[in-house]
Amino acid sequence: KPGLYSAFICLFWPAAAPDAVSWGAAVPLLLQTLLVWVVGLFLFLKSAKAKSLSAKWISIFWLYDPGLFIYSALFMSDALCAVLVFALALAIREKRNGWIGFFLGLIVLARNIGSILALWTITILIWQYTTELAKNRSLRKIAITIGILFSVVIPQVIYNGVVNHSWRLGTQANTWTPTVASIVAFDGSGLDSLEAEMRWFREGHSSADAWRVLIDKWPTTIKYFTRGWMRVLFGHVNTEATYLVTGRSPIGPGWFTVPTNWSGPRVSGPWVYVWIFGVVFSAVLSALLYGIVLRKFWKKKAFGKLFSNTFVLWAVGSIFVFVLSPVLYGDARFRIQVLAPLLLIWLLVERSKGVKE
């Protein structure tokens, strides 16, 4: 995996703490939680300047989103990445090209999906400045962004090449397409996702075979992809919340996930109703946020001006990146990265008479 989050933990884990999980673990967790709160405070101060009463809810949707609230207390890169996406969004809004490259580089080092976001961001910057080539030295600005981006990520590539003999950011995504294809290929066979993946590799299928399966069995592909996208948009954090409270990770009914036969405590009896409440709560809260932002856009008649505001165009595209990229394995972890561009769009609409450059 990209190494930023591991470096973050090592950097802020006190040297005096024992190697085993102890009070030292609280320091990086507390720091990433404080970073989330700082963003919430920023949104609160900015939304306070808006005349609309509904704008006051912007910071609440950030601070009390179930996914962001839970993941900021876990050793996972998602909350930190959400803060970095927020910082990147601000840099793009203010057209600070150096900071755009810097935060893009950090996001690429934090999550594999950051590479897709970087491609989208550079595309938007090029599109933004193609009409300004004769002024503001726009090519120089793009070069600054790309140069700083590469200066941030190249040390990781060099390290992987020297130590791991792989001149790339990470190897986690190497088997991604075959993994997805294996689930589609063996759908209905009774194999769970891990068994299907192991069988696929035992049979020696190529990358071309993977794409062929995804295309030939397109109805099954669409079925699983749609489930994954719905889990990103409306997914719950029941397992993670239970782990924080009890130290155990229960396995839910799995109505919307890929087939799994994982071992562990399973939700049963009256706890199923508690599980359903968590599913419904997260779905309703997410739907409420999406509905509010779409309604604000509609009232401001902003849809027709979407392509005239490069920040909003970038933000909408980045939302699609985080929602669509995980495909089968999407969940609430990816939705918390959607919060930053979505809430900043809401703030922009609230503080202006319309969406314009």
Coordinates of C-alpha atoms in Angstrom, one line a residue:
K1 CA 0.0 0.0 0.0
P2 CA 1.1 3.6 -0.3
G3 CA 3.0 4.5 2.8
L4 CA 1.8 7.9 4.0
Y5 CA -0.5 6.6 6.8
S6 CA 2.1 4.2 8.1
A7 CA 4.6 7.1 8.2
F8 CA 1.9 9.2 10.0
I9 CA 1.5 6.6 12.7
C10 CA 5.2 6.0 13.2
L11 CA 6.0 9.7 13.2
F12 CA 3.5 10.5 16.0
W13 CA 3.7 7.3 18.0
P14 CA 5.7 8.3 21.1
A15 CA 9.2 6.7 21.3
A16 CA 8.7 6.1 25.0
A17 CA 5.6 4.0 24.4
P18 CA 6.0 0.2 24.4
D19 CA 5.9 -1.6 21.1
A20 CA 2.6 -3.3 21.9
V21 CA -0.6 -1.4 21.5
S22 CA -0.8 0.9 24.5
W23 CA -1.2 4.5 25.4
G24 CA 1.1 5.4 22.5
A25 CA -1.7 4.5 20.1
A26 CA -3.8 7.3 21.4
V27 CA -1.4 10.0 20.1
P28 CA -1.8 9.5 16.3
L29 CA -5.5 8.7 16.8
L30 CA -6.0 11.9 18.8
L31 CA -4.1 13.9 16.2
Q32 CA -6.2 12.7 13.3
T33 CA -9.4 13.3 15.3
L34 CA -8.2 16.8 16.0
L35 CA -7.6 17.4 12.3
V36 CA -11.2 16.3 11.6
W37 CA -12.4 18.8 14.2
V38 CA -10.3 21.6 12.8
V39 CA -12.0 21.1 9.5
G40 CA -15.4 21.1 11.3
L41 CA -14.5 24.4 13.0
F42 CA -13.5 25.9 9.7
L43 CA -16.8 24.9 8.1
F44 CA -18.6 26.3 11.2
L45 CA -16.9 29.7 10.9
K46 CA -17.5 29.9 7.2
S47 CA -21.1 28.8 7.3
A48 CA -21.8 31.3 10.1
K49 CA -21.3 34.1 7.6
A50 CA -24.1 32.7 5.4
K51 CA -27.5 34.2 5.9
S52 CA -29.4 31.0 5.4
L53 CA -30.2 29.1 8.6
S54 CA -29.7 25.7 6.8
A55 CA -26.0 26.7 6.2
K56 CA -25.4 26.1 10.0
W57 CA -25.9 22.4 9.3
I58 CA -22.9 22.2 7.1
S59 CA -20.4 21.7 9.9
I60 CA -22.8 19.3 11.7
F61 CA -22.9 17.0 8.6
W62 CA -19.1 16.9 8.7
L63 CA -18.5 16.5 12.5
Y64 CA -21.3 14.0 13.1
D65 CA -21.2 11.9 9.9
P66 CA -21.2 8.3 11.2
G67 CA -18.4 7.2 8.9
L68 CA -16.0 10.1 9.6
F69 CA -16.9 10.0 13.3
I70 CA -16.0 6.3 13.6
Y71 CA -13.0 6.2 11.2
S72 CA -11.3 9.1 12.9
A73 CA -10.9 6.8 15.9
L74 CA -9.5 3.8 14.0
F75 CA -6.1 3.0 12.6
M76 CA -7.2 3.4 9.0
S77 CA -6.2 6.1 6.5
D78 CA -9.7 7.1 5.5
A79 CA -10.3 10.0 8.0
L80 CA -6.8 11.5 7.3
C81 CA -7.4 11.2 3.6
A82 CA -10.8 13.0 4.0
V83 CA -9.0 15.9 5.7
L84 CA -6.4 15.9 2.8
V85 CA -9.2 16.0 0.2
F86 CA -10.7 18.9 2.1
A87 CA -7.4 20.8 2.0
L88 CA -7.0 20.0 -1.7
A89 CA -10.5 21.3 -2.4
L90 CA -9.7 24.6 -0.7
A91 CA -6.4 24.9 -2.7
I92 CA -8.3 24.3 -5.9
R93 CA -11.0 26.8 -4.9
E94 CA -8.3 29.4 -4.2
K95 CA -6.3 28.4 -7.3
R96 CA -3.1 27.8 -5.2
N97 CA -1.3 25.6 -7.7
G98 CA 1.7 24.7 -5.4
W99 CA -0.6 23.5 -2.6
I100 CA -2.7 21.6 -5.1
G101 CA 0.3 19.6 -6.1
F102 CA 1.4 19.1 -2.5
F103 CA -2.0 17.8 -1.3
L104 CA -2.5 15.7 -4.4
G105 CA 0.8 14.1 -3.7
L106 CA -0.1 13.3 -0.1
I107 CA -3.5 11.9 -1.2
V108 CA -1.7 9.6 -3.8
L109 CA 0.6 8.4 -1.0
A110 CA -2.4 7.9 1.4
R111 CA -4.7 5.9 -0.9
N112 CA -4.4 4.0 -4.2
I113 CA -7.5 5.8 -5.4
G114 CA -5.5 9.1 -5.1
S115 CA -3.9 8.3 -8.5
I116 CA -7.3 8.5 -10.2
L117 CA -8.1 11.7 -8.3
A118 CA -4.7 13.1 -9.5
L119 CA -5.5 12.4 -13.1
W120 CA -8.9 14.0 -12.8
T121 CA -7.5 17.1 -11.1
I122 CA -4.7 17.6 -13.7
T123 CA -7.3 17.2 -16.4
I124 CA -9.5 19.9 -14.9
L125 CA -6.5 22.2 -14.4
I126 CA -5.5 21.8 -18.1
W127 CA -9.1 22.4 -19.2
Q128 CA -9.3 25.5 -17.0
Y129 CA -6.3 27.1 -18.4
T130 CA -6.5 26.2 -22.0
T131 CA -8.5 29.4 -22.6
E132 CA -5.9 31.4 -20.6
L133 CA -2.7 30.4 -22.3
A134 CA -1.9 34.0 -23.3
K135 CA -2.2 35.3 -19.8
N136 CA -1.3 34.5 -16.2
R137 CA 1.4 32.1 -17.4
S138 CA -1.1 29.2 -17.0
L139 CA 1.3 26.6 -18.4
R140 CA 3.7 27.5 -15.7
K141 CA 1.0 27.0 -13.1
I142 CA 0.2 23.6 -14.4
A143 CA 3.9 22.7 -14.4
I144 CA 4.2 23.8 -10.8
T145 CA 1.4 21.6 -9.8
I146 CA 2.7 18.5 -11.6
G147 CA 6.3 19.2 -10.5
I148 CA 5.3 19.4 -6.8
L149 CA 3.1 16.4 -7.1
F150 CA 5.9 14.3 -8.5
S151 CA 8.4 15.6 -6.0
V152 CA 6.1 14.3 -3.2
V153 CA 5.5 10.8 -4.6
I154 CA 8.8 10.0 -6.3
P155 CA 10.6 9.2 -3.0
Q156 CA 8.1 6.5 -2.4
V157 CA 8.7 5.1 -5.9
I158 CA 12.4 5.1 -5.3
Y159 CA 12.1 3.4 -2.0
N160 CA 9.8 0.7 -3.4
G161 CA 12.3 0.1 -6.3
V162 CA 15.3 -0.2 -4.1
V163 CA 13.8 -2.1 -1.2
N164 CA 10.9 -4.0 -2.8
H165 CA 12.3 -4.2 -6.4
S166 CA 9.0 -2.7 -7.7
W167 CA 9.3 0.7 -9.3
R168 CA 5.7 1.8 -8.5
L169 CA 3.8 3.4 -5.7
G170 CA 2.3 0.2 -4.5
T171 CA 1.3 -3.3 -5.5
Q172 CA -2.1 -3.5 -3.9
A173 CA -3.9 -2.8 -7.1
N174 CA -2.1 -5.3 -9.2
T175 CA -4.7 -8.0 -8.7
W176 CA -7.7 -5.7 -8.4
T177 CA -9.3 -6.4 -11.8
P178 CA -8.8 -10.2 -11.6
T179 CA -10.3 -10.2 -8.1
V180 CA -13.4 -8.4 -9.3
A181 CA -13.6 -10.7 -12.3
S182 CA -13.4 -13.8 -10.2
I183 CA -16.5 -12.8 -8.2
V184 CA -18.4 -12.2 -11.4
A185 CA -17.1 -15.3 -13.1
F186 CA -18.1 -17.7 -10.2
D187 CA -21.4 -15.9 -9.3
G188 CA -23.9 -18.6 -8.3
S189 CA -21.3 -21.3 -7.9
G190 CA -21.5 -21.4 -4.1
L191 CA -18.0 -20.0 -3.7
D192 CA -17.4 -17.0 -1.5
S193 CA -15.3 -14.1 -2.6
L194 CA -12.0 -15.4 -1.2
E195 CA -12.6 -19.0 -2.6
A196 CA -13.5 -17.5 -6.0
E197 CA -10.4 -15.4 -6.1
M198 CA -8.1 -18.3 -5.1
R199 CA -9.7 -20.5 -7.8
W200 CA -9.3 -17.8 -10.4
F201 CA -5.5 -17.6 -9.7
R202 CA -5.1 -21.3 -9.5
E203 CA -6.6 -21.7 -13.0
G204 CA -4.0 -19.2 -14.3
H205 CA -6.3 -16.7 -16.0
S206 CA -4.8 -13.6 -17.6
S207 CA -5.7 -9.9 -17.3
A208 CA -7.4 -10.2 -20.7
D209 CA -9.5 -13.0 -19.4
A210 CA -10.6 -10.7 -16.5
W211 CA -11.8 -8.0 -18.8
R212 CA -13.5 -10.5 -21.1
V213 CA -15.5 -12.0 -18.2
L214 CA -16.6 -8.5 -17.0
I215 CA -17.8 -7.7 -20.5
D216 CA -19.4 -11.0 -21.4
K217 CA -21.2 -11.3 -18.1
W218 CA -22.2 -7.7 -18.0
P219 CA -25.6 -8.2 -16.2
T220 CA -23.7 -9.8 -13.2
T221 CA -21.0 -7.1 -13.4
I222 CA -23.6 -4.3 -13.3
K223 CA -25.4 -6.1 -10.4
Y224 CA -22.3 -6.2 -8.2
F225 CA -21.0 -2.8 -9.3
T226 CA -24.4 -1.2 -8.4
R227 CA -24.3 -2.8 -5.0
G228 CA -20.9 -1.5 -4.4
W229 CA -21.8 2.0 -5.5
M230 CA -24.9 2.0 -3.2
R231 CA -22.8 0.9 -0.3
V232 CA -20.5 3.9 -0.9
L233 CA -23.4 6.4 -1.1
F234 CA -25.5 5.0 1.7
G235 CA -23.3 2.4 3.5
H236 CA -23.3 1.9 7.3
V237 CA -20.5 1.5 9.8
N238 CA -22.1 -1.0 12.1
T239 CA -19.1 -3.4 12.2
E240 CA -16.6 -0.6 12.9
A241 CA -18.8 1.0 15.6
T242 CA -19.3 -2.3 17.4
Y243 CA -15.6 -2.9 17.3
L244 CA -14.9 0.4 19.0
V245 CA -17.4 -0.4 21.8
T246 CA -16.8 -4.1 22.3
G247 CA -13.5 -4.9 20.6
R248 CA -15.2 -7.5 18.4
S249 CA -16.1 -7.2 14.7
P250 CA -19.5 -8.8 14.1
I251 CA -20.5 -10.1 10.7
G252 CA -23.8 -8.8 9.4
P253 CA -26.4 -10.4 7.3
G254 CA -24.5 -9.3 4.1
W255 CA -27.6 -8.4 2.1
F256 CA -25.7 -6.0 -0.2
T257 CA -22.1 -7.3 0.0
V258 CA -20.2 -9.8 -2.2
P259 CA -20.6 -13.5 -1.0
T260 CA -18.5 -14.1 2.1
N261 CA -18.0 -17.1 4.5
W262 CA -15.8 -15.2 7.0
S263 CA -15.5 -16.7 10.5
G264 CA -16.5 -14.6 13.5
P265 CA -19.5 -13.6 15.6
R266 CA -22.6 -13.2 13.4
V267 CA -25.4 -10.9 14.1
S268 CA -28.5 -12.8 15.1
G269 CA -31.7 -12.6 17.2
P270 CA -32.8 -9.2 18.4
W271 CA -29.4 -7.7 17.4
V272 CA -30.5 -7.9 13.8
Y273 CA -33.0 -5.1 14.5
V274 CA -30.2 -3.0 15.9
W275 CA -28.2 -3.7 12.8
I276 CA -31.1 -2.7 10.6
F277 CA -31.4 0.6 12.5
G278 CA -27.8 1.3 11.8
V279 CA -28.3 0.6 8.1
V280 CA -31.4 2.8 7.9
F281 CA -29.9 5.6 10.0
S282 CA -26.8 5.9 7.7
A283 CA -28.9 5.7 4.6
V284 CA -31.4 8.3 5.6
L285 CA -28.7 10.7 6.8
S286 CA -26.7 10.3 3.6
A287 CA -29.9 10.7 1.5
L288 CA -30.8 13.9 3.4
L289 CA -27.4 15.4 2.7
Y290 CA -27.6 14.6 -1.0
G291 CA -31.1 15.9 -1.2
I292 CA -30.2 19.2 0.5
V293 CA -27.3 19.9 -1.8
L294 CA -29.3 19.0 -4.9
R295 CA -32.2 21.2 -3.8
K296 CA -29.8 24.1 -3.1
F297 CA -28.4 23.7 -6.6
W298 CA -31.8 23.6 -8.1
K299 CA -33.0 26.7 -6.3
K300 CA -29.9 28.7 -7.4
K301 CA -30.4 27.5 -11.0
A302 CA -26.8 26.3 -10.8
F303 CA -27.0 23.1 -13.0
G304 CA -26.8 25.2 -16.2
K305 CA -23.7 27.0 -14.9
L306 CA -21.9 23.8 -13.9
F307 CA -19.2 24.0 -16.6
S308 CA -18.6 27.7 -15.9
N309 CA -17.2 27.0 -12.4
T310 CA -14.1 24.9 -12.5
F311 CA -14.1 24.2 -8.8
V312 CA -17.7 22.8 -8.8
L313 CA -16.8 20.8 -11.9
W314 CA -13.8 19.3 -10.1
A315 CA -15.8 18.7 -7.0
V316 CA -18.6 16.9 -8.9
G317 CA -16.0 14.8 -10.8
S318 CA -14.1 13.9 -7.6
I319 CA -17.3 12.7 -6.0
F320 CA -17.8 10.3 -9.0
V321 CA -14.2 9.2 -8.6
F322 CA -14.7 8.2 -5.0
V323 CA -18.1 6.6 -5.6
L324 CA -17.4 4.7 -8.7
S325 CA -13.8 3.5 -8.3
P326 CA -14.3 0.9 -5.5
V327 CA -16.8 -1.0 -7.6
L328 CA -17.6 -4.3 -5.8
Y329 CA -15.9 -3.4 -2.6
G330 CA -17.3 0.0 -2.0
D331 CA -18.4 1.0 1.6
A332 CA -18.8 4.0 3.9
R333 CA -15.0 4.4 4.0
F334 CA -15.1 6.0 0.5
R335 CA -18.1 8.2 1.3
I336 CA -16.3 10.2 3.9
Q337 CA -13.9 11.4 1.1
V338 CA -17.0 12.6 -0.7
L339 CA -18.0 14.9 2.2
A340 CA -15.3 17.5 1.6
P341 CA -16.2 18.5 -2.0
L342 CA -20.0 18.0 -1.3
L343 CA -20.1 20.3 1.7
L344 CA -17.9 22.9 0.0
I345 CA -20.3 23.0 -2.9
W346 CA -23.1 23.5 -0.4
L347 CA -21.1 26.3 1.3
L348 CA -20.3 27.9 -2.1
V349 CA -24.0 28.0 -3.1
E350 CA -25.1 29.3 0.3
R351 CA -22.6 32.2 0.2
S352 CA -23.3 33.3 -3.4
K353 CA -26.2 34.4 -5.5
G354 CA -25.4 31.6 -7.9
V355 CA -22.6 29.4 -9.0
K356 CA -20.2 31.4 -11.1
E357 CA -16.5 31.6 -11.6

